[in-house]
Short mmCIF file of C-alpha atoms and ligand atoms in Angstrom, two decimals:
data_model
loop_
_atom_site.label_atom_id
_atom_site.label_comp_id
_atom_site.label_asym_id
_atom_site.label_seq_id
_atom_site.Cartn_x
_atom_site.Cartn_y
_atom_site.Cartn_z
CA UNK A 1 0.01 0.01 -0.04
CA UNK A 2 1.28 3.28 -0.65
CA UNK A 3 0.51 5.62 2.02
CA UNK A 4 2.28 8.91 0.35
CA UNK A 5 -1.42 10.99 -0.89
CA UNK A 6 -1.03 12.61 -4.56
CA UNK A 7 -1.73 16.39 -5.55
CA UNK A 8 -5.30 15.08 -6.19
CA UNK A 9 -6.32 13.70 -3.14
CA UNK A 10 -4.68 15.65 -0.71
CA UNK A 11 -6.89 18.54 -2.90
CA UNK A 12 -9.60 16.91 -1.88
CA UNK A 13 -9.30 16.59 1.41
CA UNK A 14 -8.18 20.40 1.88
CA UNK A 15 -11.84 21.34 0.43
CA UNK A 16 -13.42 19.21 1.91
CA UNK A 17 -11.63 20.41 5.43
CA UNK A 18 -12.61 23.92 5.03
CA UNK A 19 -16.40 23.28 4.54
CA UNK A 20 -16.46 20.57 7.54
CA UNK A 21 -14.80 23.55 9.70
CA UNK A 22 -16.37 27.14 8.16
CA UNK A 23 -19.38 25.43 6.79
CA UNK A 24 -20.53 22.25 8.76
CA UNK A 25 -19.33 22.46 12.47
CA UNK A 26 -20.53 25.78 13.04
CA UNK A 27 -24.64 24.29 12.46
CA UNK A 28 -23.83 20.86 13.49
CA UNK A 29 -25.19 21.24 17.23
CA UNK A 30 -28.70 23.44 16.27
CA UNK A 31 -29.24 20.74 13.33
CA UNK A 32 -28.91 17.85 15.86
CA UNK A 33 -31.28 19.59 18.02
CA UNK A 34 -33.89 20.12 15.35
CA UNK A 35 -33.51 16.87 13.46
CA UNK A 36 -34.11 19.16 9.99
CA UNK A 37 -32.47 18.22 7.15
CA UNK A 38 -29.24 20.07 6.34
CA UNK A 39 -30.41 20.70 3.15
CA UNK A 40 -27.91 24.49 2.76
CA UNK A 41 -25.12 22.85 3.41
CA UNK A 42 -25.26 19.24 1.96
CA UNK A 43 -26.12 21.75 -1.56
CA UNK A 44 -22.37 23.43 -0.28
CA UNK A 45 -21.44 19.69 -0.92
CA UNK A 46 -22.51 19.25 -3.95
CA UNK A 47 -21.12 22.11 -5.27
CA UNK A 48 -17.90 21.62 -4.55
CA UNK A 49 -17.71 17.61 -5.80
CA UNK A 50 -17.81 15.57 -2.73
CA UNK A 51 -21.33 13.97 -3.59
CA UNK A 52 -19.99 12.33 -6.04
CA UNK A 53 -15.89 11.96 -5.54
CA UNK A 54 -15.40 8.89 -7.25
CA UNK A 55 -18.23 9.43 -10.26
CA UNK A 56 -15.91 10.22 -13.44
CA UNK A 57 -16.29 14.09 -15.05
CA UNK A 58 -19.01 12.53 -17.28
CA UNK A 59 -21.29 12.19 -15.10
CA UNK A 60 -20.91 15.04 -12.65
CA UNK A 61 -18.82 13.54 -10.56
CA UNK A 62 -15.25 14.87 -9.29
CA UNK A 63 -13.41 11.84 -11.22
CA UNK A 64 -11.24 11.12 -7.95
CA UNK A 65 -10.58 7.64 -6.17
CA UNK A 66 -11.66 5.57 -3.33
CA UNK A 67 -8.55 7.02 -0.96
CA UNK A 68 -9.59 10.53 -2.02
CA UNK A 69 -13.09 10.01 -1.16
CA UNK A 70 -12.10 8.28 2.05
CA UNK A 71 -9.44 11.03 2.92
CA UNK A 72 -12.71 13.44 1.90
CA UNK A 73 -15.17 11.48 4.76
CA UNK A 74 -13.05 11.70 7.36
CA UNK A 75 -12.87 15.28 7.35
CA UNK A 76 -16.68 15.89 7.00
CA UNK A 77 -17.60 13.36 9.68
CA UNK A 78 -15.26 15.26 11.74
CA UNK A 79 -17.01 18.04 11.82
CA UNK A 80 -20.35 16.13 11.75
CA UNK A 81 -21.88 12.69 11.34
CA UNK A 82 -25.31 13.58 10.71
CA UNK A 83 -23.39 15.67 7.40
CA UNK A 84 -21.63 12.66 6.83
CA UNK A 85 -23.65 9.75 6.87
CA UNK A 86 -26.00 11.70 3.95
CA UNK A 87 -23.07 11.50 1.83
CA UNK A 88 -21.65 8.03 2.07
CA UNK A 89 -25.04 7.41 0.97
CA UNK A 90 -25.02 9.33 -1.88
CA UNK A 91 -21.56 8.53 -2.79
CA UNK A 92 -21.05 4.93 -2.65
CA UNK A 93 -24.41 2.67 -2.11
CA UNK A 94 -26.18 5.33 -5.00
CA UNK A 95 -23.56 6.11 -7.44
CA UNK A 96 -21.03 3.78 -6.43
CA UNK A 97 -23.22 1.24 -6.94
CA UNK A 98 -25.28 2.69 -10.45
CA UNK A 99 -21.61 3.25 -12.19
CA UNK A 100 -20.63 -0.42 -10.79
CA UNK A 101 -23.39 -1.96 -12.33
CA UNK A 102 -25.93 0.14 -14.41
CA UNK A 103 -25.91 0.75 -18.42
CA UNK A 104 -24.47 3.77 -19.77
CA UNK A 105 -28.26 5.67 -20.26
CA UNK A 106 -28.82 4.83 -16.46
CA UNK A 107 -25.59 6.09 -15.48
CA UNK A 108 -26.47 9.91 -17.85
CA UNK A 109 -29.72 9.35 -16.46
CA UNK A 110 -29.52 8.64 -12.80
CA UNK A 111 -26.04 9.29 -11.60
CA UNK A 112 -25.26 12.89 -12.74
CA UNK A 113 -28.07 14.69 -10.80
CA UNK A 114 -27.02 12.57 -7.58
CA UNK A 115 -23.29 13.27 -8.06
CA UNK A 116 -23.67 16.60 -8.81
CA UNK A 117 -25.46 17.67 -5.69
CA UNK A 118 -28.71 18.38 -7.65
CA UNK A 119 -30.71 15.73 -5.87
CA UNK A 120 -30.09 13.37 -3.26
CA UNK A 121 -29.75 9.39 -3.78
CA UNK A 122 -30.57 6.35 -1.63
CA UNK A 123 -30.29 2.69 -1.08
CA UNK A 124 -33.63 0.22 0.06
CA UNK A 125 -32.66 -3.22 0.64
CA UNK A 126 -33.68 -3.19 5.03
CA UNK A 127 -37.28 -4.18 5.09
CA UNK A 128 -39.59 -3.96 8.86
CA UNK A 129 -38.73 -7.90 9.20
CA UNK A 130 -35.20 -8.41 7.34
CA UNK A 131 -32.49 -6.29 8.78
CA UNK A 132 -28.90 -8.27 8.81
CA UNK A 133 -30.43 -11.93 6.74
CA UNK A 134 -31.26 -8.74 4.03
CA UNK A 135 -32.02 -12.19 1.87
CA UNK A 136 -34.89 -12.55 3.34
CA UNK A 137 -37.27 -9.54 2.46
CA UNK A 138 -40.56 -9.62 1.17
CA UNK A 139 -41.51 -7.06 -1.53
CA UNK A 140 -42.21 -8.45 -4.81
CA UNK A 141 -41.56 -6.45 -8.30
CA UNK A 142 -43.46 -8.63 -11.28
CA UNK A 143 -42.82 -8.18 -14.75
CA UNK A 144 -45.58 -7.50 -16.92
CA UNK A 145 -46.42 -9.89 -19.62
CA UNK A 146 -44.91 -8.31 -22.39
CA UNK A 147 -41.47 -8.16 -20.16
CA UNK A 148 -41.42 -3.97 -20.79
CA UNK A 149 -41.68 -3.28 -16.78
CA UNK A 150 -42.17 -4.31 -13.23
CA UNK A 151 -45.27 -3.92 -10.50
CA UNK A 152 -43.82 -3.22 -7.46
CA UNK A 153 -45.54 -3.98 -3.71
CA UNK A 154 -44.42 -3.82 -0.39
CA UNK A 155 -42.31 -1.90 2.43
CA UNK A 156 -38.56 -0.92 2.52
CA UNK A 157 -37.90 0.18 6.21
CA UNK A 158 -34.88 2.74 8.04
CA UNK A 159 -34.26 4.69 4.28
CA UNK A 160 -31.28 7.06 4.72
CA UNK A 161 -32.15 10.53 3.60
CA UNK A 162 -35.92 7.98 2.00
CA UNK A 163 -37.56 11.77 3.39
CA UNK A 164 -35.87 13.50 0.88
CA UNK A 165 -34.25 11.21 -1.90
CA UNK A 166 -35.38 11.92 -5.58
CA UNK A 167 -33.92 8.46 -6.75
CA UNK A 168 -33.41 4.92 -4.73
CA UNK A 169 -31.66 1.69 -5.71
CA UNK A 170 -34.15 -0.64 -4.41
CA UNK A 171 -34.11 -4.39 -4.35
CA UNK A 172 -37.05 -6.40 -4.66
CA UNK A 173 -38.30 -10.28 -4.90
CA UNK A 174 -38.59 -11.01 -8.83
CA UNK A 175 -38.50 -14.77 -7.89
CA UNK A 176 -39.62 -15.74 -3.80
CA UNK A 177 -38.44 -20.25 -5.05
CA UNK A 178 -35.03 -19.03 -5.53
CA UNK A 179 -34.55 -17.45 -2.28
CA UNK A 180 -30.91 -14.95 -2.85
CA UNK A 181 -30.84 -15.83 -6.01
CA UNK A 182 -34.77 -14.34 -6.42
CA UNK A 183 -33.56 -10.90 -6.20
CA UNK A 184 -33.86 -7.96 -8.63
CA UNK A 185 -32.30 -4.19 -8.58
CA UNK A 186 -34.55 -0.82 -9.55
CA UNK A 187 -33.85 2.10 -9.70
CA UNK A 188 -37.18 4.27 -9.19
CA UNK A 189 -38.19 7.84 -8.97
CA UNK A 190 -39.48 8.87 -5.99
CA UNK A 191 -41.99 11.67 -7.98
CA UNK A 192 -43.67 8.68 -10.00
CA UNK A 193 -47.19 7.27 -8.84
CA UNK A 194 -47.38 4.41 -6.56
CA UNK A 195 -44.69 5.58 -4.03
CA UNK A 196 -44.80 6.84 -0.50
CA UNK A 197 -43.07 7.98 1.84
CA UNK A 198 -43.93 6.14 4.97
CA UNK A 199 -42.99 7.62 9.39
CA UNK A 200 -39.85 9.38 10.20
CA UNK A 201 -37.73 7.29 12.23
CA UNK A 202 -36.85 9.34 15.57
CA UNK A 203 -32.92 8.25 16.38
CA UNK A 204 -30.77 8.70 19.26
CA UNK A 205 -28.15 10.15 16.66
CA UNK A 206 -26.87 11.82 13.30
CA UNK A 207 -30.11 13.22 13.84
CA UNK A 208 -30.01 15.12 11.13
CA UNK A 209 -29.81 12.01 8.22
CA UNK A 210 -33.47 11.83 7.46
CA UNK A 211 -34.26 7.97 7.24
CA UNK A 212 -38.16 6.55 7.38
CA UNK A 213 -39.91 3.63 5.93
CA UNK A 214 -41.31 3.84 1.76
CA UNK A 215 -43.89 2.10 0.78
CA UNK A 216 -44.96 1.08 -3.08
CA UNK A 217 -48.30 0.32 -4.24
CA UNK A 218 -48.71 -0.88 -7.92
CA UNK A 219 -45.75 0.74 -8.19
CA UNK A 220 -44.80 0.74 -12.33
CA UNK A 221 -41.06 0.33 -12.88
CA UNK A 222 -39.83 0.51 -16.54
CA UNK A 223 -37.51 -2.84 -17.88
CA UNK A 224 -34.88 -0.37 -18.40
CA UNK A 225 -34.95 1.08 -14.93
CA UNK A 226 -33.50 -2.74 -13.58
CA UNK A 227 -30.33 -2.74 -13.37
CA UNK A 228 -28.92 -5.77 -14.41
CA UNK A 229 -30.45 -9.09 -14.53
CA UNK A 230 -32.66 -10.34 -12.86
CA UNK A 231 -31.64 -12.66 -10.03
CA UNK A 232 -28.28 -10.28 -9.77
CA UNK A 233 -29.99 -8.13 -6.85
CA UNK A 234 -28.84 -9.74 -3.86
CA UNK A 235 -25.42 -9.70 -5.16
CA UNK A 236 -25.41 -6.20 -6.05
CA UNK A 237 -26.28 -5.61 -2.94
CA UNK A 238 -23.46 -7.17 -1.04
CA UNK A 239 -21.06 -5.56 -3.52
CA UNK A 240 -22.13 -1.86 -2.99
CA UNK A 241 -22.27 -2.52 0.57
CA UNK A 242 -18.43 -3.77 1.06
CA UNK A 243 -17.73 -0.53 -0.97
CA UNK A 244 -20.65 1.09 1.67
CA UNK A 245 -18.83 -0.18 4.85
CA UNK A 246 -15.81 1.53 4.29
CA UNK A 247 -17.10 4.95 4.13
CA UNK A 248 -18.31 3.98 7.64
CA UNK A 249 -15.12 3.09 8.46
CA UNK A 250 -13.99 6.68 7.12
CA UNK A 251 -17.29 8.60 8.88
CA UNK A 252 -16.41 6.41 12.36
CA UNK A 253 -12.30 7.75 11.86
CA UNK A 254 -13.53 11.31 11.37
CA UNK A 255 -15.67 11.41 14.53
CA UNK A 256 -12.67 9.43 16.40
CA UNK A 257 -10.48 11.82 15.80
CA UNK A 258 -13.07 14.41 16.41
CA UNK A 259 -13.24 13.28 20.35
CA UNK A 260 -9.53 12.86 20.32
CA UNK A 261 -8.54 16.25 19.57
CA UNK A 262 -10.83 17.55 22.11
CA UNK A 263 -9.78 15.45 25.13
CA UNK A 264 -6.46 15.85 24.18
CA UNK A 265 -7.26 20.30 24.53
CA UNK A 266 -9.25 19.27 27.52
CA UNK A 267 -6.78 17.50 29.49
CA UNK A 268 -4.19 20.30 28.63
CA UNK A 269 -6.48 23.17 29.82
CA UNK A 270 -8.73 21.59 32.45
CA UNK A 271 -7.22 21.61 35.80
CA UNK A 272 -7.89 19.52 39.10
CA UNK A 273 -5.33 19.35 42.11
CA UNK A 274 -3.34 22.22 41.11
CA UNK A 275 -2.38 20.07 38.01
CA UNK A 276 -3.47 19.79 33.92
CA UNK A 277 -6.00 16.44 34.03
CA UNK A 278 -3.76 15.40 31.43
CA UNK A 279 -0.64 14.61 33.98
CA UNK A 280 -2.55 11.86 35.73
CA UNK A 281 -1.63 8.61 34.91
CA UNK A 282 -5.20 7.94 34.33
CA UNK A 283 -5.97 10.00 32.19
CA UNK A 284 -2.47 9.86 30.42
CA UNK A 285 -3.21 5.55 29.80
CA UNK A 286 -7.14 6.95 28.04
CA UNK A 287 -4.92 9.55 25.69
CA UNK A 288 -2.75 6.46 24.28
CA UNK A 289 -5.28 4.03 24.19
CA UNK A 290 -7.49 6.20 22.31
CA UNK A 291 -4.40 6.98 20.28
CA UNK A 292 -3.93 3.45 19.34
CA UNK A 293 -7.38 2.82 18.07
CA UNK A 294 -7.41 6.09 16.10
CA UNK A 295 -4.43 5.12 14.28
CA UNK A 296 -4.87 1.79 13.42
CA UNK A 297 -8.82 2.40 13.07
CA UNK A 298 -7.55 5.26 10.10
CA UNK A 299 -4.95 2.33 8.39
CA UNK A 300 -7.35 -0.06 8.25
CA UNK A 301 -9.18 1.80 6.79
CA UNK A 302 -7.42 3.06 3.71
CA UNK A 303 -6.20 -0.08 3.50
CA UNK A 304 -9.58 -0.96 2.60
CA UNK A 305 -9.66 1.96 0.27
CA UNK A 306 -7.01 1.03 -1.30
CA UNK A 307 -7.56 -2.83 -2.22
CA UNK A 308 -10.92 -1.06 -3.03
CA UNK A 309 -8.82 0.54 -6.02
CA UNK A 310 -6.61 -2.40 -6.72
CA UNK A 311 -10.23 -4.12 -6.86
CA UNK A 312 -11.28 -1.80 -9.78
CA UNK A 313 -8.56 -3.02 -12.00
CA UNK A 314 -8.18 -6.87 -11.08
CA UNK A 315 -12.18 -7.83 -9.83
CA UNK A 316 -11.30 -8.65 -7.27
CA UNK A 317 -13.30 -8.55 -4.06
CA UNK A 318 -11.97 -6.69 -0.99
CA UNK A 319 -15.15 -7.49 1.58
CA UNK A 320 -12.45 -9.02 4.49
CA UNK A 321 -10.60 -5.86 3.87
CA UNK A 322 -13.50 -2.73 3.93
CA UNK A 323 -15.67 -5.52 6.73
CA UNK A 324 -12.31 -5.41 9.33
CA UNK A 325 -11.67 -1.81 8.91
CA UNK A 326 -15.99 -1.01 9.49
CA UNK A 327 -15.82 -3.02 12.63
CA UNK A 328 -13.15 -2.06 14.07
CA UNK A 329 -13.28 1.77 13.92
CA UNK A 330 -16.66 1.60 14.52
CA UNK A 331 -15.85 0.13 17.63
CA UNK A 332 -13.18 1.99 18.36
CA UNK A 333 -15.28 5.40 17.50
CA UNK A 334 -17.44 3.83 20.85
CA UNK A 335 -14.57 3.34 22.77
CA UNK A 336 -12.84 6.63 22.30
CA UNK A 337 -15.70 8.75 22.16
CA UNK A 338 -16.90 6.75 25.48
CA UNK A 339 -13.36 7.85 27.11
CA UNK A 340 -14.17 11.34 25.17
CA UNK A 341 -16.77 11.89 27.32
CA UNK A 342 -15.27 10.79 30.83
CA UNK A 343 -12.30 12.79 29.95
CA UNK A 344 -15.01 15.89 30.04
CA UNK A 345 -16.37 14.87 33.23
CA UNK A 346 -20.12 16.87 33.50
CA UNK A 347 -18.80 19.20 30.60
CA UNK A 348 -18.79 15.61 28.28
CA UNK A 349 -22.54 14.90 29.61
CA UNK A 350 -23.42 18.41 29.01
CA UNK A 351 -25.10 19.75 25.66
CA UNK A 352 -22.74 22.86 25.68
CA UNK A 353 -19.45 20.81 24.39
CA UNK A 354 -20.29 18.07 20.72
CA UNK A 355 -18.67 15.07 23.16
CA UNK A 356 -22.28 13.52 24.57
CA UNK A 357 -22.94 14.07 20.40
CA UNK A 358 -20.44 12.41 18.99
CA UNK A 359 -20.84 9.68 21.47
CA UNK A 360 -24.45 9.18 20.22
CA UNK A 361 -23.98 9.43 16.75
CA UNK A 362 -21.10 6.76 17.00
CA UNK A 363 -23.44 4.07 17.95
CA UNK A 364 -24.91 3.61 14.94
CA UNK A 365 -21.69 2.69 13.03
CA UNK A 366 -21.99 -0.31 14.61
CA UNK A 367 -25.49 -1.10 13.20
CA UNK A 368 -26.10 0.41 10.18
CA UNK A 369 -24.37 -1.48 6.29
CA UNK A 370 -24.10 -4.41 8.92
CA UNK A 371 -23.74 -4.55 12.36
CA UNK A 372 -20.48 -5.25 13.81
CA UNK A 373 -21.91 -9.19 14.62
CA UNK A 374 -22.61 -9.82 10.69
CA UNK A 375 -18.90 -7.65 10.06
CA UNK A 376 -17.20 -10.79 12.18
CA UNK A 377 -19.52 -13.08 10.12
CA UNK A 378 -17.97 -12.45 6.78
CA UNK A 379 -14.54 -11.87 8.59
CA UNK A 380 -14.81 -15.53 9.84
CA UNK A 381 -16.52 -16.81 6.79
CA UNK A 382 -13.75 -15.58 4.05
CA UNK A 383 -11.01 -16.28 6.43
CA UNK A 384 -12.16 -19.80 7.17
CA UNK A 385 -13.83 -20.72 3.89
CA UNK A 386 -16.83 -22.05 6.56
CA UNK A 387 -20.26 -21.13 6.78
N1 LIG B 401 -20.06 -9.58 -2.89
C1 LIG B 401 -20.48 -10.19 -4.01
N2 LIG B 401 -21.00 -11.17 -3.65
C2 LIG B 401 -21.70 -11.75 -2.91
C3 LIG B 401 -20.99 -10.71 -1.54
C4 LIG B 401 -19.70 -10.01 -2.08
N3 LIG B 401 -19.46 -9.27 -0.99
N4 LIG B 401 -21.44 -12.08 -0.37
C5 LIG B 401 -21.94 -12.83 -0.49
N5 LIG B 401 -22.17 -12.81 -1.69
C6 LIG B 401 -23.05 -13.80 -3.05
C7 LIG B 401 -22.23 -15.54 -2.34
O1 LIG B 401 -21.47 -15.41 -3.14
C8 LIG B 401 -23.52 -16.11 -2.64
O2 LIG B 401 -23.85 -16.50 -4.28
P1 LIG B 401 -24.25 -17.95 -5.08
O3 LIG B 401 -25.60 -17.76 -4.45
O4 LIG B 401 -23.75 -17.71 -6.13
O5 LIG B 401 -23.41 -19.05 -3.86
C9 LIG B 401 -24.59 -15.07 -2.32
O6 LIG B 401 -24.20 -13.63 -2.47
C10 LIG B 401 -25.24 -15.30 -0.95
O7 LIG B 401 -24.64 -15.28 0.04
P2 LIG B 401 -24.46 -16.10 1.11
O8 LIG B 401 -25.33 -17.53 0.88
O9 LIG B 401 -22.66 -15.88 1.89
O10 LIG B 401 -25.79 -15.13 1.87
P3 LIG B 401 -26.51 -15.25 3.29
O11 LIG B 401 -28.17 -15.24 3.43
O12 LIG B 401 -25.80 -15.80 4.42
O13 LIG B 401 -25.58 -13.78 3.99
C11 LIG B 401 -24.86 -11.79 4.91
C12 LIG B 401 -24.42 -13.22 4.34
C13 LIG B 401 -23.22 -11.77 5.09
C14 LIG B 401 -25.49 -12.12 6.38
C15 LIG B 401 -25.42 -10.81 4.02
O14 LIG B 401 -26.66 -10.72 4.67
C16 LIG B 401 -25.37 -9.49 5.11
O15 LIG B 401 -24.37 -9.04 4.62
N6 LIG B 401 -25.93 -9.08 5.39
C17 LIG B 401 -27.02 -7.76 6.37
C18 LIG B 401 -26.52 -6.97 5.19
C19 LIG B 401 -26.42 -5.51 5.85
O16 LIG B 401 -25.24 -4.47 6.17
N7 LIG B 401 -27.72 -4.43 5.56
C20 LIG B 401 -27.50 -3.08 5.96
C21 LIG B 401 -28.52 -2.26 5.05
S1 LIG B 401 -28.27 -1.02 4.01
C22 LIG B 401 -27.79 0.07 5.09
O17 LIG B 401 -28.01 -0.05 6.25
C23 LIG B 401 -27.64 1.38 4.37
C24 LIG B 401 -28.22 3.02 5.18
O18 LIG B 401 -29.51 3.77 5.54
C25 LIG B 401 -26.63 3.28 5.75
#
């Protein structure tokens, strides 16, 4: 792995850092409190190429690579996890998925508006009864007799950006008798008849990232909006999630860095028993353990991004690297934000400082895009070759 970043990678990191510090950090607490979708700052991300970092210029993106995406995600997440959630779904689950599996016409019609930030994309896999066991979905897509369209009926839940998305990558069962091999991927336009947004989820953290149920009732999808062949859907969703998990690992690293850096400042400034609390060994041990986990998570995430970049040329899978990075970075984010609250004492528990928000936001990284238990399952299955 080459750890020397290119000029372009450093440039996008710099753009993201500037927006994070100047535009996002000042409003993050207010959006967390109100739970409103931060449309204005998300628009700024789009205008600066951050909503389609890996999307080639011809489809409206920044034309950069996976490492550039990781570096930018870390900066945005360090200012606000919710913004980075919206950014990651747009970039990876939506754009990356369509770029990899979509037709040329689909890319032009459905990637460009999302990569340029004119519209928001989403990814609909989970259903009320099927989260980790994603292939147990019930939503049905039935092909018309002449094969020109599909009619979809069913529900999806926990759809990140669902309340605001214009286009959604949707997974539906076209042949239930085939299990995971009977799932097909589609692109849906939320402005068509038969699409309904359901209840919004009130959440512990990432409150400014809007999440809701969606329901499709006799919703018609033209056959040209099917992604890949019938039955390819489950593998497409797993391939997309491999990439998505690197985004969540990056998010966890950014969040951890923010909590760690705040703890360094506080441990120097806060005096107790006549000295900086950072000179007490119990605080020093926390700082050292936080630093080790932060650096390890950062390196594992860069390794996963690098593996994804290699895979673009070889077609190899990078599932293990992605799951290792996501598992370690998300569990480290929980550890680091927990220690950061403890170091800050009462101020860590107060809404006057961002520590309690970091702590609440960290939890989701252990849950979405595959729980820690699913990451362990993927890693162990890949390593042992056993099921
Ligand atoms: N890439 C390509 N193909 C893959 C794959 C991958 N990473 N992983 C599995 N497959 C293929 C397998 O090779 C297999 O192919 P065959 O049928 O040809 O043999 C097929 O998919 C089925 O694989 P499994 O038998 O391993 O499937 P499984 O039912 O045992 O499930 C699982 C595997 C890892 C548990 C999977 O269901 C999983 O990852 N679950 C978690 C789902 C998840 O992450 N949900 C998050 C929702 S999205 C979200 O959170 C977004 C958001 O809002 C931010």
